[in-house]
Amino acid sequence: MKHSFLDQYSQGNSLIHRLDPRTKLITTLFFILVVVLTPISRWQAFALYFVLVATLIIISRVPPLYVLRRSLAIIPFVVLIAIFIPFFKEGEVAGSYNIWMWQVTVTYSGLQVFLNILAKAWLSILSLILLTATTRFSHLLKGLEQLRLPRVMVMILSFMYRYIFVLVDEVMRMKQARDSRNLGGGRLRQLRTVGNMIGTLFIRSYERGERVYAAMMARGFDGQARTLEKPSFSQRDALFALTLGLVLILVVVANLWY
Amino acid sequence: MEEIIRVDNLSFGYPDGQPALSGVSLVVHRGETIALIGPNGAGKSTLLLHFNGILHSDGVVRVLGKAVNEKNLKWVRGKVGLVFQNPDDQLFSPTVFDDIAFGPLNMGYDEAQVREVVAKALGWVGMGGYEKRSPHHLSLGEKKRIAIATVLAMNPEVLVIDEPTSNLDPGSKWSLIELLKGLAITKVIASHDLELVQALCPRAIILDRGEVVADGATSQILADERLLAAHGLARNKPAG
Ligand SMILES: Nc1ncnc2c1ncn2[C@@H]1O[C@H](COP(=O)(O)OP(=O)(O)OP(=O)(O)O)[C@@H](O)[C@H]1O
Ligand SMILES: [Mg+2]
């Protein structure tokens, strides 16, 4: 079975694509930090952040609709966490409703907290999607490694990337095998089948782990992970990091001023 | 002729009690291409795992005259290149380059050497230009070739391959056979593909239930229908 790429648009050749993965990692992190630390009352700042990400997305030539769709996938999680805040936060009442037995009130400060979480989460997600859509996963891993992320974590991420599709295939095959032999039966029995499948999957993954480890040992692996270091920090990277950093600092300073 | 691998009376059982090998002895000389054939579960893969110390053998396996033990494992793995049955187990890196570079890096090559040997190994298996691809987006035939390249890059004395042609379509299979034929290196190939054995290996060893039941010229072994049928390598003729 073939799968779409996890890093679908990462083969592009825009300015953003050509940046060193470390530059992108650090600026993304910095951007998220600044966004999260900006108080929601400064809505002008948020407008600026949005314009900034949108511009970068356009420069990167990743289809905006693709970015939007992927970002929306995250919204439900945020909403789930934040939806009740407007009802419980005390303050000036924005509206009051009677639902069956309950008197429900929504406060302005509650709404603000909700918006705060939503806006910050969305902007952060947009920047992360931009990062992953313009960087090959393998380059991202190299970047993380060069930024001194512990080698074990990089390896775990790299195995995840390598084997997620293999695992998905295995699940699909097991599902097909189950469906082709499924002759109905009660809920309980179906539940038990799913339980068995998960157990089998666990054992198979464990055994694959053993075989992969054997394959690593067969090529001289002794627990010490070695890689080729190839720093390729260019002038372009310095310029990009500097510009973005300055813009963000400007926004923060302007915010403090008003 | 120089002995590359010597196995003397090797017996092995997996922890769950099933004996997988009993009293196996064989010698691989330099320049030979040997087929290791036998039905499913005969112990072929288990035997190959002993050749470079993945499974331990208490000194009954010798590589280039030296008994394999804990201390010389790394050296042994540089000499005996083992290609696993399933390329999804063998190729575990995000890119083809990283995968082929893995062995040479472990051998302590420097950057220039690694790049050179990766390019060479890809050339040998006819996959030049694949450095940046991800293994999970390759076809099975391509994966098998890359898996062979990961081992060739370590410049071994002997290439040990488990089921190189299983699940390949006839076209991919024959081009892989041609490729293997062109590699000037000692080879041990485990397979139950008798076409491959005939085309590639002058000598064949039959393994069944963990025992060596035949060892000789391929032409003679493949001509012995009763021998083949008795060990699950040919269609059993109805009695009478
Ligand atoms: N990890 C393991 N744990 C326990 N038993 C195993 C393990 N691997 C193999 N066996 C058993 O050892 C015996 C030999 O298996 P082996 O994989 O070596 O056979 P094979 O000749 O390679 O077969 P195939 O042609 O199917 O690849 C079989 O009975 C098998 O069930
Ligand atoms: Mg096998």
Short mmCIF file of N, CA and C in Angstrom, two decimals, chain A residues 1-7 136-139 141-142 155 158-159 161-163 165-166 208 211-222 224-230, chain B residues 52 54 74 77 80 82 84 86-95 97-100 102-103 105-107 110-111 114-115 132 134-139 143 150-151 154:
data_model
loop_
_atom_site.label_atom_id
_atom_site.label_comp_id
_atom_site.label_asym_id
_atom_site.label_seq_id
_atom_site.Cartn_x
_atom_site.Cartn_y
_atom_site.Cartn_z
N MET A 1 0.84 -1.20 0.00
CA MET A 1 0.00 0.00 0.00
C MET A 1 0.88 1.26 0.00
N LYS A 2 0.41 2.27 -0.70
CA LYS A 2 1.18 3.51 -0.76
C LYS A 2 0.45 4.60 0.02
N HIS A 3 1.20 5.51 0.56
CA HIS A 3 0.60 6.56 1.38
C HIS A 3 1.04 7.92 0.88
N SER A 4 0.23 8.91 1.20
CA SER A 4 0.65 10.26 0.88
C SER A 4 1.78 10.63 1.83
N PHE A 5 2.55 11.61 1.43
CA PHE A 5 3.68 12.01 2.24
C PHE A 5 3.21 12.72 3.50
N LEU A 6 3.90 12.45 4.58
CA LEU A 6 3.61 13.18 5.81
C LEU A 6 4.03 14.63 5.63
N ASP A 7 5.14 14.79 4.94
CA ASP A 7 5.66 16.15 4.69
C ASP A 7 5.45 16.47 3.21
N ARG A 136 11.71 18.86 4.90
CA ARG A 136 11.62 17.40 4.89
C ARG A 136 11.82 16.88 6.29
N PHE A 137 11.11 15.82 6.58
CA PHE A 137 11.19 15.28 7.94
C PHE A 137 12.63 14.91 8.30
N SER A 138 13.33 14.35 7.32
CA SER A 138 14.71 13.94 7.62
C SER A 138 15.59 15.15 7.94
N HIS A 139 15.31 16.29 7.26
CA HIS A 139 16.08 17.50 7.55
C HIS A 139 15.73 18.05 8.92
N LEU A 141 14.83 16.32 11.41
CA LEU A 141 15.54 15.48 12.40
C LEU A 141 17.00 15.91 12.52
N LYS A 142 17.63 16.17 11.35
CA LYS A 142 19.04 16.61 11.38
C LYS A 142 19.15 17.92 12.15
N MET A 155 16.35 9.68 17.56
CA MET A 155 16.19 8.32 17.02
C MET A 155 14.74 7.85 17.15
N SER A 158 12.78 9.44 14.54
CA SER A 158 13.11 8.93 13.22
C SER A 158 12.49 7.55 13.00
N PHE A 159 12.50 6.70 14.03
CA PHE A 159 11.84 5.39 13.90
C PHE A 159 10.34 5.55 13.72
N TYR A 161 8.79 8.01 12.31
CA TYR A 161 8.55 8.45 10.94
C TYR A 161 8.70 7.29 9.97
N ARG A 162 9.71 6.44 10.22
CA ARG A 162 9.96 5.33 9.31
C ARG A 162 8.88 4.26 9.39
N TYR A 163 8.39 3.98 10.60
CA TYR A 163 7.54 2.80 10.75
C TYR A 163 6.06 3.09 10.88
N PHE A 165 4.02 4.15 8.70
CA PHE A 165 3.29 3.63 7.54
C PHE A 165 3.25 2.11 7.54
N VAL A 166 4.37 1.53 7.95
CA VAL A 166 4.43 0.07 8.03
C VAL A 166 3.35 -0.43 9.00
N ARG A 208 9.04 -6.82 15.61
CA ARG A 208 9.72 -6.05 14.58
C ARG A 208 10.87 -5.27 15.21
N ARG A 211 13.78 -7.41 15.44
CA ARG A 211 14.44 -7.68 14.15
C ARG A 211 15.22 -6.46 13.66
N VAL A 212 14.61 -5.28 13.83
CA VAL A 212 15.30 -4.06 13.40
C VAL A 212 16.59 -3.90 14.21
N TYR A 213 16.50 -4.20 15.49
CA TYR A 213 17.69 -4.08 16.33
C TYR A 213 18.77 -5.05 15.87
N ALA A 214 18.34 -6.27 15.50
CA ALA A 214 19.31 -7.24 14.97
C ALA A 214 19.95 -6.70 13.70
N ALA A 215 19.14 -6.08 12.84
CA ALA A 215 19.68 -5.53 11.59
C ALA A 215 20.67 -4.41 11.88
N MET A 216 20.41 -3.64 12.94
CA MET A 216 21.34 -2.58 13.31
C MET A 216 22.65 -3.18 13.82
N MET A 217 22.53 -4.21 14.65
CA MET A 217 23.74 -4.84 15.18
C MET A 217 24.56 -5.46 14.07
N ALA A 218 23.85 -6.06 13.08
CA ALA A 218 24.56 -6.70 11.98
C ALA A 218 25.42 -5.71 11.21
N ARG A 219 25.10 -4.43 11.33
CA ARG A 219 25.93 -3.43 10.66
C ARG A 219 26.79 -2.67 11.67
N GLY A 220 27.16 -3.36 12.72
CA GLY A 220 28.18 -2.81 13.61
C GLY A 220 27.67 -1.85 14.66
N PHE A 221 26.36 -1.77 14.89
CA PHE A 221 25.83 -0.86 15.90
C PHE A 221 26.23 -1.34 17.28
N ASP A 222 26.74 -0.43 18.12
CA ASP A 222 27.16 -0.83 19.46
C ASP A 222 26.54 0.10 20.50
N GLN A 224 26.17 3.20 20.22
CA GLN A 224 26.66 4.56 20.04
C GLN A 224 26.18 5.08 18.70
N ALA A 225 25.30 6.09 18.70
CA ALA A 225 24.76 6.59 17.44
C ALA A 225 25.73 7.58 16.82
N ARG A 226 26.08 7.34 15.58
CA ARG A 226 27.00 8.25 14.90
C ARG A 226 26.30 8.88 13.70
N THR A 227 26.62 10.14 13.42
CA THR A 227 26.06 10.77 12.23
C THR A 227 27.09 11.69 11.61
N LEU A 228 26.81 12.08 10.37
CA LEU A 228 27.65 13.07 9.72
C LEU A 228 27.15 14.44 10.14
N GLU A 229 28.02 15.25 10.70
CA GLU A 229 27.62 16.63 11.02
C GLU A 229 27.84 17.44 9.75
N LYS A 230 26.84 18.20 9.35
CA LYS A 230 27.13 19.10 8.23
C LYS A 230 26.42 20.44 8.41
N ASN B 52 27.18 -14.02 11.74
CA ASN B 52 27.89 -12.83 12.21
C ASN B 52 27.55 -12.49 13.66
N ILE B 54 24.87 -12.51 15.60
CA ILE B 54 23.62 -11.97 16.15
C ILE B 54 23.07 -12.99 17.16
N LYS B 74 32.47 -6.89 16.51
CA LYS B 74 32.46 -5.77 15.59
C LYS B 74 33.28 -6.10 14.33
N ARG B 77 31.33 -8.48 12.18
CA ARG B 77 30.23 -7.85 11.43
C ARG B 77 30.72 -7.02 10.27
N VAL B 80 31.39 -10.19 7.66
CA VAL B 80 30.23 -10.94 7.19
C VAL B 80 29.06 -9.97 7.05
N LEU B 82 25.33 -9.24 6.39
CA LEU B 82 24.08 -9.99 6.44
C LEU B 82 22.91 -9.14 5.97
N PHE B 84 18.92 -8.98 5.63
CA PHE B 84 17.78 -9.66 6.26
C PHE B 84 16.67 -9.96 5.27
N ASN B 86 13.39 -9.38 5.42
CA ASN B 86 12.41 -8.33 5.17
C ASN B 86 13.10 -6.97 5.11
N PRO B 87 13.10 -6.32 3.92
CA PRO B 87 13.82 -5.05 3.84
C PRO B 87 13.25 -3.97 4.77
N ASP B 88 11.99 -4.12 5.20
CA ASP B 88 11.46 -3.14 6.14
C ASP B 88 12.14 -3.23 7.50
N ASP B 89 12.75 -4.39 7.78
CA ASP B 89 13.54 -4.49 9.01
C ASP B 89 14.94 -3.95 8.81
N GLN B 90 15.44 -4.12 7.60
CA GLN B 90 16.82 -3.74 7.32
C GLN B 90 16.95 -2.23 7.13
N LEU B 91 15.93 -1.60 6.55
CA LEU B 91 16.01 -0.17 6.25
C LEU B 91 15.22 0.60 7.29
N PHE B 92 15.91 1.20 8.24
CA PHE B 92 15.21 1.83 9.35
C PHE B 92 15.44 3.33 9.43
N SER B 93 16.11 3.91 8.44
CA SER B 93 16.44 5.34 8.53
C SER B 93 15.48 6.17 7.70
N PRO B 94 15.42 7.48 7.97
CA PRO B 94 14.50 8.33 7.21
C PRO B 94 14.88 8.47 5.74
N THR B 95 16.16 8.33 5.39
CA THR B 95 16.54 8.42 3.98
C THR B 95 17.45 7.26 3.60
N PHE B 97 20.20 7.48 2.00
CA PHE B 97 21.59 7.83 2.33
C PHE B 97 21.93 7.45 3.77
N ASP B 98 21.08 7.87 4.71
CA ASP B 98 21.34 7.58 6.12
C ASP B 98 21.46 6.09 6.35
N ASP B 99 20.63 5.33 5.65
CA ASP B 99 20.65 3.89 5.86
C ASP B 99 21.95 3.26 5.39
N ILE B 100 22.41 3.68 4.21
CA ILE B 100 23.64 3.09 3.70
C ILE B 100 24.83 3.59 4.49
N PHE B 102 24.91 4.14 7.59
CA PHE B 102 24.87 3.64 8.98
C PHE B 102 26.03 2.68 9.29
N GLY B 103 26.21 1.67 8.43
CA GLY B 103 27.27 0.70 8.66
C GLY B 103 28.66 1.34 8.62
N LEU B 105 29.56 4.35 9.09
CA LEU B 105 29.77 5.24 10.25
C LEU B 105 30.12 4.43 11.48
N ASN B 106 29.42 3.30 11.66
CA ASN B 106 29.74 2.45 12.81
C ASN B 106 31.14 1.86 12.71
N MET B 107 31.61 1.71 11.45
CA MET B 107 32.97 1.18 11.26
C MET B 107 34.02 2.26 11.48
N ASP B 110 35.47 8.26 8.02
CA ASP B 110 35.23 9.70 8.13
C ASP B 110 34.27 10.16 7.03
N GLU B 111 33.90 11.44 7.08
CA GLU B 111 32.82 11.91 6.22
C GLU B 111 33.07 11.67 4.73
N VAL B 114 32.68 8.06 3.90
CA VAL B 114 31.28 7.63 3.94
C VAL B 114 30.57 8.03 2.66
N ARG B 115 30.75 9.29 2.25
CA ARG B 115 30.07 9.75 1.04
C ARG B 115 30.50 8.93 -0.17
N LYS B 132 18.38 10.58 -1.56
CA LYS B 132 17.48 11.39 -0.74
C LYS B 132 16.10 10.79 -0.56
N SER B 134 12.96 8.35 0.63
CA SER B 134 12.61 7.69 1.89
C SER B 134 12.36 6.21 1.61
N PRO B 135 12.91 5.32 2.41
CA PRO B 135 12.71 3.89 2.14
C PRO B 135 11.24 3.49 2.05
N HIS B 136 10.34 4.13 2.83
CA HIS B 136 8.96 3.63 2.80
C HIS B 136 8.21 4.01 1.55
N HIS B 137 8.81 4.82 0.67
CA HIS B 137 8.14 5.11 -0.58
C HIS B 137 8.75 4.37 -1.77
N LEU B 138 9.59 3.38 -1.48
CA LEU B 138 10.21 2.61 -2.56
C LEU B 138 9.42 1.34 -2.83
N SER B 139 9.57 0.80 -4.04
CA SER B 139 8.95 -0.50 -4.34
C SER B 139 9.75 -1.59 -3.65
N LYS B 143 13.63 -1.65 -2.57
CA LYS B 143 14.03 -1.84 -1.17
C LYS B 143 15.07 -2.94 -1.05
N THR B 150 23.26 -1.46 1.61
CA THR B 150 23.64 -1.08 2.98
C THR B 150 24.74 -1.99 3.50
N VAL B 151 24.74 -3.24 3.03
CA VAL B 151 25.75 -4.20 3.50
C VAL B 151 27.02 -4.10 2.66
N MET B 154 29.80 -1.73 3.58
CA MET B 154 30.74 -2.04 4.66
C MET B 154 31.92 -2.86 4.15
#
